[in-house]
Amino acid sequence: MSSAAVIVAVGLGMLTTTAGAAEPDSTGGGCAPAASGVPLPVTRDHGVLQAQVFDRQVPDPSVYAGRVGFVWGALKAAQPEGVLASSYVTAFRNAPARQYTPEWFKANHPDWIEYTADRTTPAWEFNNQVYTPIDISNPEVRQWFTTNLIDPALAAGFRTIAVDNIGVRNDFHVSGHYDKDGNWVQQFGTDPKDPAWVADVLDWLRYLRDYAHAHGASVAFNLTFNGSLHDEFQDKSPEYLAALDQMIDISDIWLNEQGFTVHRAENVVDDEWQIMFDLLRRHRCKPSVIMNKLPTDYWYQATPEQRQWVVANYLLYRESPAMLESTGRKDYAGFNEIPEMSADLGKPVTPPVHHGPTLWTRLYQSGLTVVNPTSSTPATLTLPAGTWTDLHGVQYTGTVTVPANTGLVLKHS
């Protein structure tokens, strides 16, 4: 790719580029209201609607008023008006029911425990040995799970169940379990994308959804796209993405804990950005919470440019059901007063538009969001007459160079 800047001219009613014709996003524009018949967040078609992921550091939820539409993993069902709360469980373990220890499972239901290929070590998730990996394909396990983990939440007034740590891949090496007679039952091979694993997870998620719906509740699944992680779980393969798409489709509300910045100083760029963006646009009409984990201990230690990057991307991909969360390492589960999250350009006028090899824009009633998601190539943006002001009070007129790895939210005046 050439390092020369791409020159883009932006008009209030049209978008053109000297590098070729503008390419409107093929997935189209807005979303019809959801018709699932179960509780969903009340969302909106302008501004930034926030979500709160865990609330153990929020002493007064009145701060949510007019800003937060959904709480993932709430301590209490009762919330301010307009805020939907969800009760937390994990997909393949007994969390948060700590009273059911690994010793309890060994003594009472040894045939429910999932092991790795050595047939001795439980398939601990994240090496957490407090909660036991259990066989979610077993009808007895399913009955126990709903009776002991979901029914109490429904009785406490929750109308959404938040299901965490859903592994699209078998990354914690579940291999099999022992039956009631002590015989080994092999379930999965060593490939983390084993079709048998994917099939079991899909069936389990449908079961949870259908159970919740039968009780007038919805499900919120944590299905985090790991394509932007530089670790052993990174996967951008068609098989992985196809399985992820299916699981998101089953959910009522989708949580993705990785947005466009993932606990690292640099943002998600290049092909990783494109895959993430395409995923969000494919599911643009699904109520969603997209988290952006900043690389600092507290949100205010992140650079203003990085915080604007988060909001610029949100305004680029979002439709009305999309909610946003951003947090540092140590203010996770607290309500973060991030000033960039108060941005409001009105309603979108166009879908996202891709210009040439680098730049993306989207026109709103009173402004423009701009994202240059490459790691190396700047772009030159030609604005129409008038003054354009970003989220930090910087004013732009005429021609503006948009550096690589940069987002701008510009209000017209």
Short mmCIF file of C-alpha atoms in Angstrom, two decimals:
data_model
loop_
_atom_site.label_atom_id
_atom_site.label_comp_id
_atom_site.label_asym_id
_atom_site.label_seq_id
_atom_site.Cartn_x
_atom_site.Cartn_y
_atom_site.Cartn_z
CA MET A 1 0.00 0.00 0.00
CA SER A 2 1.32 3.43 -0.90
CA SER A 3 2.23 5.76 1.94
CA ALA A 4 0.85 8.73 0.02
CA ALA A 5 -2.18 10.36 1.58
CA VAL A 6 -5.58 9.70 0.03
CA ILE A 7 -7.48 12.94 -0.59
CA VAL A 8 -11.19 12.83 0.22
CA ALA A 9 -13.75 15.59 -0.27
CA VAL A 10 -16.75 15.60 2.05
CA GLY A 11 -20.02 17.36 1.29
CA LEU A 12 -23.02 17.69 3.58
CA GLY A 13 -25.19 15.73 1.16
CA MET A 14 -22.66 13.46 -0.54
CA LEU A 15 -19.29 11.83 -0.09
CA THR A 16 -16.76 11.63 -2.91
CA THR A 17 -13.13 10.64 -3.18
CA THR A 18 -10.36 11.33 -5.66
CA ALA A 19 -9.22 7.74 -5.26
CA GLY A 20 -12.41 6.33 -6.79
CA ALA A 21 -16.15 6.23 -6.26
CA ALA A 22 -17.43 6.14 -2.70
CA GLU A 23 -18.51 2.69 -1.61
CA PRO A 24 -21.61 2.69 0.62
CA ASP A 25 -21.69 -0.14 3.11
CA SER A 26 -23.56 -2.96 1.42
CA THR A 27 -25.42 -3.98 4.56
CA GLY A 28 -27.61 -0.91 4.43
CA GLY A 29 -28.86 1.52 7.00
CA GLY A 30 -31.19 1.51 9.99
CA CYS A 31 -32.93 -1.22 11.97
CA ALA A 32 -36.55 -2.11 12.52
CA PRO A 33 -37.66 -2.37 16.17
CA ALA A 34 -36.96 -5.77 17.70
CA ALA A 35 -39.96 -8.08 17.88
CA SER A 36 -38.65 -10.83 20.15
CA GLY A 37 -41.36 -10.43 22.80
CA VAL A 38 -38.80 -10.52 25.64
CA PRO A 39 -37.20 -7.67 27.63
CA LEU A 40 -34.57 -5.73 25.71
CA PRO A 41 -32.79 -2.44 26.41
CA VAL A 42 -34.55 0.70 25.26
CA THR A 43 -32.08 2.12 22.77
CA ARG A 44 -31.97 5.25 20.60
CA ASP A 45 -30.88 6.46 17.20
CA HIS A 46 -28.61 9.34 18.19
CA GLY A 47 -25.75 10.06 20.56
CA VAL A 48 -23.87 7.46 22.58
CA LEU A 49 -25.96 5.03 24.62
CA GLN A 50 -23.77 3.50 27.30
CA ALA A 51 -23.88 0.13 28.97
CA GLN A 52 -22.50 -0.77 32.37
CA VAL A 53 -20.55 -4.04 32.56
CA PHE A 54 -20.77 -5.14 36.20
CA ASP A 55 -21.80 -2.58 38.79
CA ARG A 56 -20.02 -3.57 41.99
CA GLN A 57 -18.24 -0.19 42.00
CA VAL A 58 -21.37 1.88 41.34
CA PRO A 59 -22.76 2.98 44.73
CA ASP A 60 -25.50 5.16 43.23
CA PRO A 61 -27.09 3.96 39.98
CA SER A 62 -28.91 7.27 39.55
CA VAL A 63 -25.83 8.34 37.55
CA TYR A 64 -27.20 6.16 34.74
CA ALA A 65 -30.12 8.49 34.03
CA GLY A 66 -30.34 9.25 30.33
CA ARG A 67 -26.95 7.66 29.65
CA VAL A 68 -27.06 3.92 30.40
CA GLY A 69 -29.56 1.49 28.93
CA PHE A 70 -28.30 -1.88 30.17
CA VAL A 71 -26.31 -3.38 33.05
CA TRP A 72 -24.45 -6.59 32.36
CA GLY A 73 -24.02 -8.60 35.57
CA ALA A 74 -25.96 -6.35 37.95
CA LEU A 75 -26.05 -6.89 41.71
CA LYS A 76 -29.75 -5.99 41.86
CA ALA A 77 -32.67 -6.29 39.49
CA ALA A 78 -34.07 -2.90 40.52
CA GLN A 79 -32.59 -0.09 38.43
CA PRO A 80 -33.48 3.48 37.48
CA GLU A 81 -36.25 3.86 34.94
CA GLY A 82 -35.17 2.88 31.45
CA VAL A 83 -32.29 0.66 32.60
CA LEU A 84 -32.47 -3.10 32.07
CA ALA A 85 -30.45 -5.26 34.48
CA SER A 86 -29.12 -8.78 33.93
CA SER A 87 -28.08 -11.53 36.33
CA TYR A 88 -24.70 -13.19 35.85
CA VAL A 89 -23.86 -16.83 35.17
CA THR A 90 -21.05 -18.53 33.26
CA ALA A 91 -21.67 -20.81 30.30
CA PHE A 92 -19.63 -23.89 31.13
CA ARG A 93 -19.05 -23.62 34.89
CA ASN A 94 -21.14 -23.18 38.04
CA ALA A 95 -20.22 -19.53 38.64
CA PRO A 96 -21.32 -17.55 40.58
CA ALA A 97 -22.64 -20.32 42.86
CA ARG A 98 -19.43 -20.67 44.85
CA GLN A 99 -21.04 -23.06 47.36
CA TYR A 100 -20.81 -25.85 44.78
CA THR A 101 -17.11 -26.59 45.07
CA PRO A 102 -15.08 -28.99 42.93
CA GLU A 103 -15.16 -31.35 45.89
CA TRP A 104 -18.96 -31.15 45.92
CA PHE A 105 -19.12 -32.19 42.27
CA LYS A 106 -16.65 -35.02 42.84
CA ALA A 107 -18.71 -36.30 45.75
CA ASN A 108 -22.17 -35.84 44.25
CA HIS A 109 -21.86 -35.80 40.45
CA PRO A 110 -18.43 -37.00 39.34
CA ASP A 111 -19.84 -37.83 35.90
CA TRP A 112 -20.62 -34.14 35.30
CA ILE A 113 -17.01 -32.97 35.46
CA GLU A 114 -15.20 -32.24 32.18
CA TYR A 115 -11.52 -33.20 31.89
CA THR A 116 -8.63 -32.53 29.56
CA ALA A 117 -7.04 -35.25 27.43
CA ASP A 118 -5.00 -36.60 30.36
CA ARG A 119 -8.35 -37.72 31.86
CA THR A 120 -7.24 -36.43 35.25
CA THR A 121 -7.09 -32.63 35.10
CA PRO A 122 -10.41 -30.78 35.03
CA ALA A 123 -10.62 -28.43 32.05
CA TRP A 124 -10.26 -25.32 34.22
CA GLU A 125 -11.16 -22.08 32.45
CA PHE A 126 -8.47 -19.41 32.84
CA ASN A 127 -6.88 -21.81 35.36
CA ASN A 128 -9.62 -20.82 37.80
CA GLN A 129 -10.06 -23.81 40.11
CA VAL A 130 -12.94 -22.39 42.14
CA TYR A 131 -15.65 -23.21 39.61
CA THR A 132 -15.98 -26.62 37.99
CA PRO A 133 -16.21 -27.25 34.24
CA ILE A 134 -19.39 -29.26 33.68
CA ASP A 135 -20.87 -31.24 30.79
CA ILE A 136 -23.44 -28.90 29.29
CA SER A 137 -24.69 -31.61 26.91
CA ASN A 138 -25.97 -33.71 29.84
CA PRO A 139 -29.74 -33.23 30.43
CA GLU A 140 -29.22 -33.63 34.18
CA VAL A 141 -26.62 -30.86 34.17
CA ARG A 142 -28.95 -28.60 32.22
CA GLN A 143 -31.77 -29.16 34.69
CA TRP A 144 -29.44 -28.52 37.63
CA PHE A 145 -28.08 -25.39 35.97
CA THR A 146 -31.47 -23.81 35.35
CA THR A 147 -32.82 -24.80 38.78
CA ASN A 148 -29.83 -23.56 40.75
CA LEU A 149 -28.43 -20.69 38.68
CA ILE A 150 -31.22 -19.23 36.55
CA ASP A 151 -34.42 -19.79 38.54
CA PRO A 152 -33.16 -17.88 41.61
CA ALA A 153 -32.31 -14.90 39.38
CA LEU A 154 -35.78 -14.93 37.86
CA ALA A 155 -37.31 -15.16 41.34
CA ALA A 156 -35.24 -12.13 42.38
CA GLY A 157 -36.84 -10.07 39.63
CA PHE A 158 -34.22 -10.27 36.88
CA ARG A 159 -35.63 -10.50 33.37
CA THR A 160 -32.33 -10.93 31.55
CA ILE A 161 -29.69 -13.60 32.11
CA ALA A 162 -26.09 -12.61 31.28
CA VAL A 163 -24.12 -15.67 30.20
CA ASP A 164 -20.36 -15.14 30.37
CA ASN A 165 -17.26 -16.82 28.93
CA ILE A 166 -18.92 -18.54 25.98
CA GLY A 167 -16.08 -20.25 24.15
CA VAL A 168 -16.66 -20.31 20.42
CA ARG A 169 -13.52 -22.46 20.36
CA ASN A 170 -12.53 -25.20 22.78
CA ASP A 171 -9.58 -23.20 24.08
CA PHE A 172 -9.50 -24.81 27.52
CA HIS A 173 -9.06 -28.28 26.05
CA VAL A 174 -12.22 -30.05 27.15
CA SER A 175 -11.77 -33.66 26.07
CA GLY A 176 -14.42 -35.72 27.84
CA HIS A 177 -15.82 -37.05 31.11
CA TYR A 178 -16.48 -40.28 32.99
CA ASP A 179 -19.92 -41.86 32.95
CA LYS A 180 -21.74 -43.07 36.07
CA ASP A 181 -19.96 -46.42 35.82
CA GLY A 182 -16.55 -44.78 35.68
CA ASN A 183 -15.98 -45.36 31.97
CA TRP A 184 -14.30 -42.64 29.92
CA VAL A 185 -16.52 -40.84 27.39
CA GLN A 186 -14.54 -39.09 24.66
CA GLN A 187 -16.36 -35.97 23.42
CA PHE A 188 -13.89 -33.71 21.60
CA GLY A 189 -10.65 -33.89 19.70
CA THR A 190 -7.63 -31.62 20.00
CA ASP A 191 -8.73 -29.11 17.33
CA PRO A 192 -10.20 -26.10 19.20
CA LYS A 193 -12.64 -25.69 16.30
CA ASP A 194 -13.81 -29.30 16.52
CA PRO A 195 -17.29 -29.33 14.91
CA ALA A 196 -18.54 -31.47 17.80
CA TRP A 197 -17.64 -28.67 20.22
CA VAL A 198 -19.34 -26.02 18.10
CA ALA A 199 -22.46 -28.17 17.77
CA ASP A 200 -22.66 -28.73 21.55
CA VAL A 201 -22.24 -25.02 22.28
CA LEU A 202 -24.87 -24.02 19.72
CA ASP A 203 -27.33 -26.52 21.20
CA TRP A 204 -26.61 -25.30 24.74
CA LEU A 205 -27.12 -21.65 23.80
CA ARG A 206 -30.43 -22.45 22.13
CA TYR A 207 -31.49 -24.33 25.25
CA LEU A 208 -30.64 -21.37 27.49
CA ARG A 209 -32.40 -18.93 25.18
CA ASP A 210 -35.52 -21.05 24.92
CA TYR A 211 -35.63 -21.62 28.69
CA ALA A 212 -35.33 -17.89 29.34
CA HIS A 213 -37.97 -17.04 26.75
CA ALA A 214 -40.37 -19.56 28.23
CA HIS A 215 -40.04 -17.66 31.52
CA GLY A 216 -40.47 -14.21 29.99
CA ALA A 217 -36.76 -13.40 30.10
CA SER A 218 -34.02 -12.64 27.56
CA VAL A 219 -30.42 -13.79 27.30
CA ALA A 220 -27.29 -11.68 26.93
CA PHE A 221 -24.34 -13.70 25.66
CA ASN A 222 -20.68 -12.73 26.02
CA LEU A 223 -19.36 -13.73 22.60
CA THR A 224 -16.08 -11.91 22.35
CA PHE A 225 -14.31 -11.84 19.00
CA ASN A 226 -10.70 -12.83 19.62
CA GLY A 227 -9.40 -11.85 16.20
CA SER A 228 -7.77 -8.76 17.65
CA LEU A 229 -5.87 -10.51 20.41
CA HIS A 230 -2.18 -11.24 19.94
CA ASP A 231 -2.29 -14.44 21.95
CA GLU A 232 -2.89 -18.16 21.61
CA PHE A 233 -6.65 -17.68 21.16
CA GLN A 234 -6.44 -15.41 18.12
CA ASP A 235 -8.53 -16.74 15.26
CA LYS A 236 -9.64 -15.06 12.05
CA SER A 237 -10.56 -18.21 10.16
CA PRO A 238 -13.81 -18.54 8.19
CA GLU A 239 -14.83 -21.49 10.38
CA TYR A 240 -14.42 -19.46 13.56
CA LEU A 241 -16.30 -16.47 12.20
CA ALA A 242 -19.12 -18.66 10.90
CA ALA A 243 -19.56 -20.26 14.33
CA LEU A 244 -19.42 -16.86 16.02
CA ASP A 245 -22.08 -15.50 13.67
CA GLN A 246 -24.40 -18.40 14.52
CA MET A 247 -23.98 -17.88 18.24
CA ILE A 248 -24.59 -14.14 18.03
CA ASP A 249 -27.76 -14.86 16.07
CA ILE A 250 -29.05 -17.02 18.94
CA SER A 251 -28.53 -14.26 21.52
CA ASP A 252 -31.03 -11.55 22.39
CA ILE A 253 -28.26 -9.17 23.50
CA TRP A 254 -24.63 -9.53 22.47
CA LEU A 255 -21.62 -8.51 24.57
CA ASN A 256 -18.24 -8.23 22.83
CA GLU A 257 -15.50 -7.37 25.31
CA GLN A 258 -13.10 -6.25 22.60
CA GLY A 259 -13.88 -3.26 20.49
CA PHE A 260 -11.23 -1.22 18.73
CA THR A 261 -8.73 -0.98 21.57
CA VAL A 262 -7.78 -4.03 23.59
CA HIS A 263 -5.60 -3.50 26.68
CA ARG A 264 -2.76 -2.21 24.54
CA ALA A 265 -1.37 1.19 23.64
CA GLU A 266 -2.02 0.80 19.94
CA ASN A 267 -5.53 0.51 18.58
CA VAL A 268 -7.00 -2.28 16.50
CA VAL A 269 -6.03 -1.49 12.91
CA ASP A 270 -5.56 -2.97 9.42
CA ASP A 271 -7.13 -6.37 8.77
CA GLU A 272 -8.04 -6.85 12.43
CA TRP A 273 -10.05 -3.62 12.32
CA GLN A 274 -11.78 -4.63 9.09
CA ILE A 275 -12.85 -8.03 10.43
CA MET A 276 -14.17 -6.44 13.64
CA PHE A 277 -16.00 -3.72 11.70
CA ASP A 278 -17.56 -6.21 9.29
CA LEU A 279 -18.70 -8.36 12.22
CA LEU A 280 -20.37 -5.39 13.92
CA ARG A 281 -22.08 -4.31 10.72
CA ARG A 282 -23.36 -7.83 10.02
CA HIS A 283 -25.04 -7.81 13.43
CA ARG A 284 -25.83 -4.10 13.48
CA CYS A 285 -29.50 -4.72 14.34
CA LYS A 286 -28.72 -6.97 17.32
CA PRO A 287 -28.83 -5.19 20.69
CA SER A 288 -25.14 -5.10 21.54
CA VAL A 289 -22.60 -3.94 24.08
CA ILE A 290 -19.16 -3.32 22.62
CA MET A 291 -16.43 -2.77 25.20
CA ASN A 292 -13.20 -0.92 24.54
CA LYS A 293 -10.64 -1.87 27.16
CA LEU A 294 -8.14 0.95 27.42
CA PRO A 295 -4.48 0.16 28.12
CA THR A 296 -4.28 2.32 31.26
CA ASP A 297 -5.28 1.72 34.87
CA TYR A 298 -7.98 4.40 34.71
CA TRP A 299 -9.90 5.79 31.76
CA TYR A 300 -8.62 9.34 32.28
CA GLN A 301 -5.03 8.16 31.87
CA ALA A 302 -5.75 7.11 28.29
CA THR A 303 -4.95 9.79 25.74
CA PRO A 304 -7.82 12.01 24.59
CA GLU A 305 -7.00 10.87 21.04
CA GLN A 306 -7.54 7.24 21.99
CA ARG A 307 -10.83 8.02 23.72
CA GLN A 308 -12.01 9.94 20.64
CA TRP A 309 -10.96 6.93 18.54
CA VAL A 310 -13.39 4.76 20.53
CA VAL A 311 -16.34 7.11 19.98
CA ALA A 312 -15.48 7.75 16.31
CA ASN A 313 -15.60 4.01 15.63
CA TYR A 314 -18.86 3.64 17.56
CA LEU A 315 -20.50 6.36 15.49
CA LEU A 316 -19.19 4.71 12.34
CA TYR A 317 -20.59 1.20 12.90
CA ARG A 318 -23.54 1.82 15.21
CA GLU A 319 -27.22 1.55 14.56
CA SER A 320 -29.88 2.23 17.17
CA PRO A 321 -29.47 -1.04 19.17
CA ALA A 322 -25.73 -0.50 19.78
CA MET A 323 -24.41 0.38 23.25
CA LEU A 324 -20.87 1.34 24.21
CA GLU A 325 -18.67 0.72 27.24
CA SER A 326 -15.10 1.91 27.80
CA THR A 327 -12.95 1.26 30.82
CA GLY A 328 -9.42 1.09 32.15
CA ARG A 329 -7.93 -1.83 34.07
CA LYS A 330 -8.84 -0.63 37.57
CA ASP A 331 -12.09 1.23 36.97
CA TYR A 332 -13.76 -1.82 35.47
CA ALA A 333 -17.21 -2.26 37.07
CA GLY A 334 -17.39 1.45 37.93
CA PHE A 335 -19.36 4.15 36.14
CA ASN A 336 -16.81 6.13 34.15
CA GLU A 337 -17.56 9.79 33.44
CA ILE A 338 -15.78 9.80 30.07
CA PRO A 339 -16.51 13.18 28.45
CA GLU A 340 -16.16 11.88 24.89
CA MET A 341 -19.13 9.58 25.52
CA SER A 342 -21.47 12.61 25.64
CA ALA A 343 -20.98 13.21 21.89
CA ASP A 344 -24.21 13.66 19.93
CA LEU A 345 -24.24 14.47 16.21
CA GLY A 346 -27.93 13.74 15.80
CA LYS A 347 -29.17 10.90 13.62
CA PRO A 348 -27.06 9.29 10.89
CA VAL A 349 -27.70 10.53 7.35
CA THR A 350 -25.68 7.88 5.51
CA PRO A 351 -24.39 4.39 6.25
CA PRO A 352 -20.63 4.02 6.70
CA VAL A 353 -18.78 4.91 3.49
CA HIS A 354 -15.37 3.57 2.52
CA HIS A 355 -13.05 5.78 0.48
CA GLY A 356 -10.10 4.31 -1.34
CA PRO A 357 -7.63 2.17 0.61
CA THR A 358 -7.82 3.91 3.98
CA LEU A 359 -10.55 6.28 5.07
CA TRP A 360 -14.06 5.65 6.40
CA THR A 361 -16.65 8.35 7.08
CA ARG A 362 -20.27 8.63 8.09
CA LEU A 363 -22.39 11.71 7.82
CA TYR A 364 -24.74 12.73 10.65
CA GLN A 365 -27.30 15.50 10.92
CA SER A 366 -24.90 17.89 12.62
CA GLY A 367 -21.51 16.43 11.93
CA LEU A 368 -19.25 13.72 10.65
CA THR A 369 -17.35 10.78 12.08
CA VAL A 370 -14.03 9.88 10.46
CA VAL A 371 -11.86 6.80 10.99
CA ASN A 372 -8.50 6.02 9.42
CA PRO A 373 -7.97 2.44 10.62
CA THR A 374 -4.59 1.77 9.02
CA SER A 375 -1.30 1.45 10.85
CA SER A 376 0.73 3.55 8.39
CA THR A 377 -1.17 5.51 5.72
CA PRO A 378 -2.46 9.05 6.38
CA ALA A 379 -5.42 10.50 4.48
CA THR A 380 -6.26 14.09 3.61
CA LEU A 381 -9.86 15.13 4.24
CA THR A 382 -11.31 18.17 2.46
CA LEU A 383 -14.17 19.63 4.48
CA PRO A 384 -16.92 21.89 3.12
CA ALA A 385 -17.11 25.51 4.16
CA GLY A 386 -17.55 26.28 7.82
CA THR A 387 -15.92 25.32 11.06
CA TRP A 388 -15.75 21.76 12.32
CA THR A 389 -14.91 21.06 15.96
CA ASP A 390 -13.74 17.75 17.41
CA LEU A 391 -14.52 16.34 20.86
CA HIS A 392 -11.62 18.22 22.44
CA GLY A 393 -12.44 21.64 21.07
CA VAL A 394 -9.93 21.53 18.21
CA GLN A 395 -11.31 23.36 15.18
CA TYR A 396 -10.82 22.32 11.56
CA THR A 397 -11.47 24.12 8.29
CA GLY A 398 -10.49 23.38 4.73
CA THR A 399 -8.13 20.46 4.26
CA VAL A 400 -7.20 18.23 7.19
CA THR A 401 -4.64 15.42 7.37
CA VAL A 402 -6.06 12.43 9.22
CA PRO A 403 -3.11 10.41 10.53
CA ALA A 404 -3.12 6.63 10.46
CA ASN A 405 -4.69 4.98 13.50
CA THR A 406 -6.88 8.02 14.17
CA GLY A 407 -10.58 8.80 14.63
CA LEU A 408 -12.27 12.19 14.59
CA VAL A 409 -15.76 13.18 15.65
CA LEU A 410 -16.50 16.54 14.04
CA LYS A 411 -19.44 18.80 14.78
CA HIS A 412 -20.37 21.39 12.16
CA SER A 413 -21.05 24.98 13.08
#
